[in-house]
Short mmCIF file of C-alpha atoms in Angstrom, two decimals:
data_model
loop_
_atom_site.label_atom_id
_atom_site.label_comp_id
_atom_site.label_asym_id
_atom_site.label_seq_id
_atom_site.Cartn_x
_atom_site.Cartn_y
_atom_site.Cartn_z
CA MET R 1 -118.88 25.20 104.95
CA ARG R 2 -115.38 24.31 103.78
CA ASN R 3 -113.74 20.96 104.56
CA GLY R 4 -117.06 19.23 105.24
CA LYS R 5 -117.77 21.09 108.48
CA GLN R 6 -121.35 22.29 108.96
CA MET R 7 -121.17 24.41 112.10
CA PHE R 8 -117.54 25.05 113.04
CA GLY R 9 -115.37 27.49 111.14
CA THR R 10 -111.59 27.74 110.96
CA ASN R 11 -111.35 28.78 114.62
CA GLY R 12 -114.34 27.27 116.37
CA VAL R 13 -118.06 27.96 116.29
CA ARG R 14 -119.43 31.45 116.94
CA GLY R 15 -122.74 33.25 116.90
CA VAL R 16 -124.82 36.05 118.36
CA ILE R 17 -126.15 35.26 121.83
CA GLY R 18 -129.89 34.64 121.73
CA GLU R 19 -129.85 34.04 117.99
CA THR R 20 -127.45 31.34 116.79
CA MET R 21 -125.52 30.86 120.04
CA SER R 22 -127.09 29.66 123.28
CA PRO R 23 -126.34 27.63 126.43
CA ALA R 24 -128.44 24.77 125.01
CA LEU R 25 -126.21 24.56 121.95
CA VAL R 26 -123.02 24.74 124.04
CA LEU R 27 -124.27 22.00 126.39
CA LYS R 28 -124.60 19.70 123.38
CA ILE R 29 -121.09 20.64 122.21
CA GLY R 30 -119.79 19.77 125.68
CA ALA R 31 -121.65 16.44 125.63
CA ALA R 32 -120.25 15.62 122.19
CA LEU R 33 -116.72 16.52 123.28
CA GLY R 34 -117.05 14.54 126.50
CA SER R 35 -118.25 11.51 124.53
CA MET R 36 -115.11 11.68 122.38
CA ARG R 37 -112.45 12.66 124.92
CA ARG R 38 -112.69 10.72 128.16
CA GLY R 39 -110.66 12.01 131.06
CA THR R 40 -110.11 15.42 132.63
CA ILE R 41 -111.04 18.42 130.48
CA ALA R 42 -109.82 21.97 131.09
CA VAL R 43 -112.14 24.89 130.27
CA GLY R 44 -111.71 28.65 130.22
CA ARG R 45 -113.36 31.79 128.91
CA ASP R 46 -112.73 35.35 127.86
CA THR R 47 -114.44 38.34 129.46
CA ARG R 48 -117.70 38.41 127.45
CA THR R 49 -120.86 38.95 129.48
CA SER R 50 -122.33 35.68 128.20
CA GLY R 51 -119.22 33.73 129.13
CA GLU R 52 -120.34 32.45 132.52
CA ALA R 53 -123.64 31.08 131.22
CA LEU R 54 -121.95 29.30 128.31
CA THR R 55 -119.18 27.96 130.53
CA HIS R 56 -121.71 26.42 132.91
CA ALA R 57 -123.51 24.83 129.95
CA LEU R 58 -120.25 23.48 128.54
CA LYS R 59 -119.28 21.98 131.90
CA ALA R 60 -122.71 20.40 132.29
CA GLY R 61 -122.33 18.62 128.96
CA LEU R 62 -118.88 17.35 129.90
CA LEU R 63 -119.88 16.24 133.40
CA MET R 64 -122.93 14.33 132.17
CA THR R 65 -120.67 12.18 130.00
CA GLY R 66 -118.42 11.31 132.93
CA CYS R 67 -115.56 13.73 132.32
CA ASP R 68 -113.95 15.55 135.21
CA VAL R 69 -113.70 19.30 134.56
CA VAL R 70 -111.11 21.83 135.73
CA ASP R 71 -112.31 25.42 135.31
CA MET R 72 -109.40 27.79 134.70
CA GLY R 73 -111.63 30.89 134.77
CA VAL R 74 -110.86 33.96 132.65
CA LEU R 75 -107.59 33.60 130.76
CA PRO R 76 -106.15 33.99 127.22
CA THR R 77 -106.75 31.12 124.81
CA PRO R 78 -102.99 30.40 124.44
CA ALA R 79 -102.71 30.24 128.23
CA LEU R 80 -105.39 27.55 128.34
CA GLN R 81 -103.67 25.71 125.50
CA TYR R 82 -100.31 25.82 127.30
CA ILE R 83 -101.86 24.54 130.55
CA ILE R 84 -103.60 21.70 128.70
CA LYS R 85 -100.40 20.68 126.92
CA THR R 86 -98.08 20.77 129.91
CA ASN R 87 -100.49 19.20 132.42
CA ARG R 88 -101.58 16.37 130.12
CA PHE R 89 -105.27 17.08 130.20
CA GLY R 90 -107.49 14.95 127.98
CA GLY R 91 -108.44 18.09 126.06
CA GLY R 92 -110.13 21.40 126.60
CA ALA R 93 -112.53 24.04 125.40
CA MET R 94 -112.44 27.82 125.42
CA ILE R 95 -115.57 29.97 125.52
CA THR R 96 -114.68 32.90 123.28
CA ALA R 97 -115.62 34.71 120.11
CA SER R 98 -112.08 36.07 119.72
CA HIS R 99 -112.22 39.34 117.74
CA ASN R 100 -115.99 39.45 117.16
CA PRO R 101 -118.18 42.18 118.74
CA PRO R 102 -119.47 41.73 122.32
CA GLU R 103 -122.86 40.27 121.35
CA TYR R 104 -121.04 37.22 119.93
CA ASN R 105 -119.64 34.24 121.75
CA GLY R 106 -118.50 30.76 120.82
CA VAL R 107 -116.42 27.67 121.52
CA LYS R 108 -112.91 26.61 120.52
CA ILE R 109 -112.04 22.95 121.05
CA VAL R 110 -108.48 22.11 122.15
CA GLU R 111 -106.72 18.75 121.92
CA ALA R 112 -104.44 17.23 124.58
CA ASP R 113 -101.34 18.57 122.80
CA GLY R 114 -102.65 22.15 123.02
CA THR R 115 -103.57 22.48 119.35
CA GLU R 116 -107.05 23.21 118.09
CA MET R 117 -109.07 20.16 117.08
CA SER R 118 -108.49 19.03 113.47
CA ASP R 119 -111.14 19.27 110.76
CA GLU R 120 -111.55 15.50 110.74
CA GLU R 121 -112.24 15.34 114.48
CA ILE R 122 -114.52 18.39 114.34
CA ILE R 123 -116.59 16.61 111.69
CA ARG R 124 -116.87 13.63 114.07
CA LEU R 125 -117.89 15.96 116.90
CA GLU R 126 -120.49 17.62 114.69
CA GLY R 127 -121.83 14.19 113.77
CA ARG R 128 -122.46 13.41 117.42
CA PHE R 129 -123.91 16.89 117.97
CA PHE R 130 -126.50 16.70 115.20
CA ALA R 131 -127.42 13.06 115.90
CA GLU R 132 -127.39 13.72 119.67
CA GLU R 133 -125.23 10.65 120.17
CA PHE R 134 -123.98 11.39 123.66
CA ASP R 135 -122.50 8.80 126.02
CA VAL R 136 -124.43 9.95 129.07
CA VAL R 137 -123.38 8.11 132.24
CA GLU R 138 -125.42 6.82 135.17
CA TRP R 139 -125.81 8.83 138.37
CA ASP R 140 -122.75 7.29 139.98
CA GLY R 141 -120.48 8.01 137.02
CA VAL R 142 -121.04 11.76 136.67
CA GLY R 143 -117.80 13.76 136.54
CA LYS R 144 -116.44 16.09 139.21
CA GLU R 145 -115.65 19.79 138.84
CA SER R 146 -112.81 21.80 140.33
CA ALA R 147 -111.37 25.26 139.76
CA ALA R 148 -107.73 26.17 139.18
CA PRO R 149 -107.36 29.82 138.09
CA VAL R 150 -103.94 29.93 139.82
CA ARG R 151 -102.53 27.81 137.00
CA LEU R 152 -102.44 30.94 134.85
CA GLU R 153 -99.12 31.61 136.57
CA GLU R 154 -97.65 28.58 134.77
CA TYR R 155 -98.21 30.28 131.41
CA ILE R 156 -96.83 33.62 132.59
CA GLU R 157 -93.68 31.96 133.92
CA ALA R 158 -93.20 29.95 130.73
CA VAL R 159 -93.21 33.08 128.56
CA VAL R 160 -90.94 35.08 130.88
CA ASN R 161 -88.46 32.22 131.27
CA HIS R 162 -88.13 32.00 127.48
CA PHE R 163 -85.90 35.11 127.57
CA PRO R 164 -82.77 36.26 129.42
CA GLU R 165 -83.51 37.88 132.77
CA GLY R 166 -84.01 41.64 132.56
CA ILE R 167 -83.96 41.74 128.74
CA GLY R 168 -86.50 44.58 128.76
CA LYS R 169 -84.66 46.78 131.26
CA GLY R 170 -84.84 50.42 130.23
CA MET R 171 -87.81 49.92 127.86
CA THR R 172 -91.20 51.53 128.27
CA VAL R 173 -94.22 49.74 126.82
CA VAL R 174 -97.93 50.57 126.65
CA VAL R 175 -100.28 47.58 126.75
CA ASP R 176 -103.90 47.64 125.54
CA PRO R 177 -105.60 44.33 126.44
CA GLY R 178 -108.92 45.72 125.20
CA SER R 179 -110.67 44.76 128.47
CA GLY R 180 -109.95 41.12 127.60
CA PRO R 181 -108.06 38.37 129.43
CA ALA R 182 -104.63 39.65 128.35
CA ALA R 183 -105.07 42.20 131.14
CA LEU R 184 -104.18 39.32 133.49
CA THR R 185 -101.02 38.32 131.62
CA THR R 186 -99.25 40.69 129.21
CA PRO R 187 -98.59 43.58 131.65
CA ILE R 188 -97.18 41.08 134.17
CA ILE R 189 -95.05 39.32 131.55
CA LEU R 190 -93.49 42.56 130.30
CA SER R 191 -92.95 43.90 133.83
CA ARG R 192 -91.11 40.72 134.82
CA MET R 193 -88.94 41.09 131.73
CA GLY R 194 -87.80 44.45 133.12
CA CYS R 195 -90.05 46.81 131.16
CA ARG R 196 -91.82 49.82 132.56
CA VAL R 197 -95.46 49.16 131.65
CA HIS R 198 -98.42 51.50 131.18
CA THR R 199 -101.84 49.97 130.57
CA ILE R 200 -105.05 51.24 128.98
CA ASN R 201 -108.33 49.29 128.72
CA GLY R 202 -106.89 47.08 131.44
CA ARG R 203 -110.08 46.39 133.41
CA LEU R 204 -111.85 43.09 132.64
CA ASP R 205 -115.14 44.10 131.02
CA GLY R 206 -117.16 42.02 128.56
CA THR R 207 -118.93 45.08 127.19
CA PHE R 208 -115.55 46.27 125.83
CA PRO R 209 -116.14 49.96 126.67
CA GLY R 210 -112.81 51.29 125.38
CA ARG R 211 -112.73 49.63 121.96
CA MET R 212 -114.05 46.57 120.16
CA PRO R 213 -112.24 43.21 120.55
CA GLU R 214 -110.71 43.50 117.07
CA PRO R 215 -107.61 45.72 117.42
CA THR R 216 -107.98 47.98 114.36
CA PRO R 217 -105.83 51.04 113.57
CA GLU R 218 -108.84 53.26 114.32
CA GLY R 219 -109.62 51.55 117.61
CA LEU R 220 -105.99 51.77 118.70
CA GLN R 221 -105.74 55.55 118.37
CA PRO R 222 -105.74 55.98 122.19
CA LEU R 223 -102.90 53.45 122.39
CA SER R 224 -100.92 55.44 119.83
CA GLU R 225 -101.54 58.65 121.78
CA MET R 226 -100.37 56.99 124.99
CA VAL R 227 -97.19 55.74 123.31
CA LEU R 228 -96.39 59.27 122.16
CA ALA R 229 -97.32 60.84 125.52
CA THR R 230 -95.13 58.46 127.52
CA GLY R 231 -92.25 58.23 125.04
CA ALA R 232 -92.75 54.47 124.99
CA ASP R 233 -90.66 52.17 122.83
CA PHE R 234 -93.82 50.53 121.47
CA GLY R 235 -97.44 49.76 122.18
CA VAL R 236 -99.05 46.33 122.01
CA ALA R 237 -102.73 45.39 121.78
CA HIS R 238 -104.63 42.11 121.81
CA ASP R 239 -107.81 40.72 120.38
CA GLY R 240 -110.64 39.36 122.54
CA ASP R 241 -108.91 36.13 123.56
CA ALA R 242 -105.27 37.27 123.21
CA ASP R 243 -104.08 34.67 120.73
CA ARG R 244 -102.98 37.58 118.54
CA ALA R 245 -100.95 40.72 119.21
CA VAL R 246 -100.58 43.87 117.11
CA PHE R 247 -98.26 46.81 117.62
CA VAL R 248 -97.79 50.54 117.22
CA ASP R 249 -94.25 51.84 116.81
CA THR R 250 -92.30 54.63 118.48
CA LYS R 251 -94.11 57.22 116.36
CA GLY R 252 -97.52 55.80 117.25
CA ARG R 253 -97.98 54.22 113.82
CA TYR R 254 -99.90 50.96 113.46
CA ILE R 255 -97.56 48.20 112.24
CA GLU R 256 -99.35 46.17 109.56
CA GLU R 257 -99.37 42.56 110.74
CA ASN R 258 -97.24 41.17 107.90
CA TYR R 259 -94.51 43.61 108.90
CA GLU R 260 -94.90 42.49 112.51
CA PHE R 261 -94.43 38.91 111.28
CA GLY R 262 -91.35 40.01 109.33
CA LEU R 263 -89.76 41.80 112.29
CA ILE R 264 -90.06 38.78 114.56
CA GLU R 265 -89.19 36.35 111.77
CA ASP R 266 -85.97 38.29 111.18
CA TYR R 267 -85.09 37.93 114.87
CA VAL R 268 -86.00 34.23 115.15
CA CYS R 269 -84.43 33.13 111.86
CA GLY R 270 -81.33 35.17 112.62
CA ARG R 271 -80.82 32.79 115.55
CA ASN R 272 -82.02 29.63 113.82
CA GLY R 273 -81.01 29.90 110.17
CA SER R 274 -81.50 27.31 107.43
CA GLY R 275 -84.86 26.33 108.92
CA LEU R 276 -88.43 26.37 107.68
CA VAL R 277 -90.97 29.15 108.12
CA VAL R 278 -94.54 27.83 107.87
CA THR R 279 -97.30 30.23 106.86
CA PRO R 280 -100.53 30.35 104.81
CA VAL R 281 -100.60 31.23 101.12
CA ALA R 282 -102.19 34.58 102.03
CA THR R 283 -99.07 35.89 103.78
CA SER R 284 -96.99 38.72 102.30
CA ARG R 285 -94.03 38.06 100.01
CA LEU R 286 -92.08 40.00 102.64
CA ILE R 287 -91.97 36.78 104.68
CA ARG R 288 -90.25 34.98 101.81
CA ASP R 289 -87.77 37.88 101.43
CA ILE R 290 -86.74 37.69 105.08
CA ALA R 291 -86.58 33.89 105.06
CA GLU R 292 -84.21 33.97 102.09
CA LYS R 293 -82.06 36.54 103.89
CA HIS R 294 -81.38 33.92 106.58
CA ASN R 295 -81.18 30.93 104.22
CA CYS R 296 -84.58 29.74 105.42
CA THR R 297 -87.35 28.25 103.27
CA VAL R 298 -91.06 29.09 103.37
CA ASP R 299 -93.54 26.22 103.51
CA TYR R 300 -97.08 27.32 102.55
CA THR R 301 -100.37 26.00 103.95
CA ALA R 302 -104.08 26.67 103.60
CA VAL R 303 -105.39 29.74 105.43
CA GLY R 304 -105.92 29.08 109.15
CA SER R 305 -103.63 28.80 112.16
CA ILE R 306 -104.59 25.17 112.76
CA TYR R 307 -103.17 24.21 109.35
CA VAL R 308 -99.95 26.08 110.11
CA ALA R 309 -99.62 24.43 113.53
CA ARG R 310 -100.27 20.92 112.26
CA ARG R 311 -97.91 21.36 109.33
CA MET R 312 -95.18 22.50 111.74
CA ILE R 313 -95.74 19.39 113.87
CA GLU R 314 -95.69 17.19 110.77
CA LEU R 315 -92.41 18.67 109.51
CA ILE R 316 -90.73 18.37 112.91
CA GLY R 317 -91.88 14.75 113.01
CA GLU R 318 -90.03 14.23 109.74
CA GLY R 319 -86.86 15.56 111.35
CA ARG R 320 -87.02 18.97 109.66
CA ASN R 321 -85.78 22.15 111.31
CA VAL R 322 -88.83 24.41 111.76
CA SER R 323 -87.83 27.87 112.93
CA PHE R 324 -91.06 29.81 113.01
CA GLY R 325 -94.63 30.03 111.77
CA GLY R 326 -97.83 32.01 111.83
CA GLU R 327 -100.26 34.16 109.93
CA GLY R 328 -100.13 37.72 108.66
CA ASN R 329 -102.79 38.82 111.17
CA GLY R 330 -100.74 39.04 114.37
CA GLY R 331 -101.14 35.32 115.12
CA LEU R 332 -97.61 33.92 115.42
CA ILE R 333 -96.48 30.44 116.48
CA TYR R 334 -93.27 29.57 118.31
CA PRO R 335 -92.41 25.85 118.00
CA ASP R 336 -90.09 25.85 121.01
CA HIS R 337 -92.98 27.15 123.15
CA GLN R 338 -96.25 25.68 121.82
CA PHE R 339 -98.07 25.02 118.55
CA CYS R 340 -100.73 27.71 118.59
CA ARG R 341 -101.03 31.45 118.09
CA ASP R 342 -99.78 33.20 121.21
CA GLY R 343 -100.26 36.93 121.70
CA GLY R 344 -98.49 37.01 125.05
CA MET R 345 -95.36 35.41 123.63
CA THR R 346 -95.49 37.77 120.65
CA ALA R 347 -95.61 40.80 122.96
CA ALA R 348 -92.59 39.45 124.81
CA MET R 349 -90.79 38.65 121.57
CA MET R 350 -91.02 42.27 120.45
CA VAL R 351 -89.03 43.20 123.57
CA ALA R 352 -86.33 40.76 122.45
CA VAL R 353 -86.41 42.19 118.91
CA LEU R 354 -85.76 45.70 120.21
CA ALA R 355 -83.08 44.51 122.63
CA SER R 356 -81.23 42.90 119.72
CA HIS R 357 -81.16 46.20 117.85
CA GLN R 358 -79.23 47.97 120.61
CA ASN R 359 -81.36 51.02 121.40
CA ARG R 360 -82.55 51.69 117.85
CA LYS R 361 -86.13 52.92 117.52
CA LEU R 362 -88.79 50.46 116.36
CA SER R 363 -90.05 52.99 113.82
CA ASP R 364 -86.63 53.09 112.14
CA ILE R 365 -86.43 49.28 112.01
CA VAL R 366 -89.90 49.07 110.43
CA ASP R 367 -89.03 51.69 107.81
CA GLU R 368 -86.10 49.57 106.61
CA LEU R 369 -88.31 46.61 105.67
CA PRO R 370 -89.22 46.13 101.97
CA ALA R 371 -92.50 47.89 101.19
CA TYR R 372 -95.41 46.00 99.63
CA HIS R 373 -98.89 47.18 98.66
CA LEU R 374 -101.71 44.84 99.69
CA VAL R 375 -105.28 44.82 98.37
CA LYS R 376 -107.97 42.93 100.35
CA GLU R 377 -111.49 42.71 98.94
CA LYS R 378 -114.63 40.57 99.20
CA TYR R 379 -117.03 39.61 96.43
CA HIS R 380 -120.42 38.14 97.36
CA THR R 381 -121.72 35.32 95.18
CA GLY R 382 -124.21 32.49 95.48
CA ASP R 383 -121.62 29.84 94.60
CA PRO R 384 -118.13 30.83 95.80
CA SER R 385 -116.50 27.53 94.80
CA ALA R 386 -117.81 27.82 91.23
CA LEU R 387 -116.46 31.36 90.95
CA VAL R 388 -113.04 30.22 92.19
CA ARG R 389 -113.07 27.55 89.47
CA THR R 390 -113.92 30.20 86.88
CA VAL R 391 -110.94 32.29 87.96
CA GLU R 392 -108.76 29.18 87.87
CA GLU R 393 -109.81 28.48 84.27
CA ALA R 394 -109.23 32.08 83.28
CA PHE R 395 -105.63 32.06 84.54
CA ALA R 396 -104.82 28.44 83.67
CA GLY R 397 -101.93 29.46 81.45
CA GLU R 398 -100.07 31.20 84.28
CA THR R 399 -98.10 30.01 87.29
CA VAL R 400 -100.65 29.04 89.93
CA GLU R 401 -100.86 27.25 93.28
CA LYS R 402 -103.95 25.42 94.55
CA ILE R 403 -103.12 25.03 98.22
CA ASP R 404 -106.18 27.08 99.20
CA GLY R 405 -108.35 28.47 96.42
CA ILE R 406 -106.28 29.68 93.47
CA LYS R 407 -103.10 31.73 93.83
CA ILE R 408 -101.83 33.40 90.65
CA ILE R 409 -98.11 34.16 90.81
CA ARG R 410 -96.31 36.64 88.57
CA ASP R 411 -92.85 38.14 88.97
CA ASN R 412 -94.15 41.50 90.21
CA VAL R 413 -97.51 40.55 91.77
CA TRP R 414 -99.50 37.69 93.25
CA ALA R 415 -103.22 37.26 93.76
CA LEU R 416 -105.18 34.83 95.92
CA VAL R 417 -108.85 34.05 95.28
CA ARG R 418 -110.51 31.70 97.76
CA ALA R 419 -113.99 30.85 98.98
CA SER R 420 -114.92 32.11 102.43
CA GLY R 421 -115.31 29.40 105.04
CA THR R 422 -118.24 31.14 106.73
CA GLU R 423 -120.06 33.37 104.22
CA PRO R 424 -121.31 33.18 100.59
CA MET R 425 -118.45 35.14 99.07
CA ILE R 426 -114.92 34.95 97.77
CA ARG R 427 -111.96 36.70 99.35
CA ILE R 428 -109.46 38.40 97.07
CA MET R 429 -105.92 39.32 98.14
CA ILE R 430 -103.38 40.94 95.83
CA GLU R 431 -99.88 42.13 96.63
CA ALA R 432 -97.24 44.01 94.68
CA LYS R 433 -94.52 46.56 95.38
CA ASP R 434 -96.19 48.91 92.89
CA PRO R 435 -99.77 49.88 93.92
CA ALA R 436 -100.69 50.42 90.27
CA VAL R 437 -99.71 46.84 89.43
CA ALA R 438 -101.80 45.49 92.32
CA ASP R 439 -104.80 47.60 91.28
CA ALA R 440 -104.52 46.44 87.68
CA MET R 441 -104.45 42.81 88.79
CA TYR R 442 -107.56 43.39 90.88
CA ARG R 443 -109.43 44.85 87.89
CA GLU R 444 -108.32 41.87 85.81
CA ILE R 445 -109.74 39.40 88.34
CA MET R 446 -112.96 41.36 88.79
CA MET R 447 -113.59 41.38 85.05
CA VAL R 448 -113.53 37.57 85.15
CA ALA R 449 -115.64 37.42 88.32
CA MET R 450 -118.37 39.77 87.10
CA ASP R 451 -118.45 38.39 83.57
CA GLY R 452 -118.49 34.81 84.82
CA THR R 453 -116.50 33.48 81.89
CA PRO R 454 -112.81 32.68 81.44
CA ARG R 455 -110.56 35.18 79.69
CA ALA R 456 -110.02 34.70 75.97
#
């Protein structure tokens, strides 16, 4: 596992229920967290069928270490993070497997400031977990539990109040929460902004009968059809815990997430120019193009929203003007709201983007963005780190960055080769305006990878 973590990945720990994920495991995670973070801990979950069992186990672990627990019930991950941050909880945990299929579930750990727990602290938590070093209290010190699902309203109000009243008046939007917790938030947010809202897959259901939790172009075909049937201005869909949002345009076309990033970046930076845009090295060059348009600068991080969020906090602490941040997967971060991916805010922000374009169609706005061709591939290998080093040696004479893996940068193409944080493989991303150039770069990298020796 990257960064010294043994169990947790970039966004928590996940596994198949009954195989690698169980209430017994989650109880120990709760006990480890409670031993590290004294005080009142907020917990929540998505709609997965295993969520209640894991939530009870998590709470048991926290209570046995003397923490008080407030159960927020079913809600989006960013809603829990906002509630934790604004109510000064000692920390929190979300039972979710995000975009994974329904047989999966997991745990995300949240700090008191609403950000996900850092790698360093996760390693400490894992140390307690594996050594079973839990600060279990006596009978008269056990924590108390309460429930506060009504606090979800605080998050809804915060998003709505971020925008001028009635900014969505006259717009029609179709929302696809995917039977996840966004069904409790995004339709309400957009309605309060003045939009007319249609919803599909809006019933909470952990079996995800309408589509899988990952909002893919194929899975969103019913959303596209509904947008066309209703003449909607756009459609928005969420993943299983609603920290991401993806869109279809006026013509029912899926908007690739880097273009989504670019659309909202253009709006945000247009109102806060000369700032910094923080994003991982895997993000499209389109983001740099739009930043430069507004005299903004891109600051690159390792892949993972936690690294983006913490870099934004670090830069702001240095007195820098940070305008925007996020990943090219629909997970965008708004520093004047909170430092985590927020699908509900992103859905609302698209309303503001359209309002700023004065009745122009979203499809026309998308078509005006610079076009890039992106290649994403995986290559399985027994030693991913060694293979990344081989690629690094092969391209040593070129312009490279080593923020995360090895990024090879040429005038007309870039390529990123990095070890997976969860599987024995490398991930390869290549982008160019010319598809032929991107494909040629891919073949060049694969020749090195399969041969196992540096280029001559």
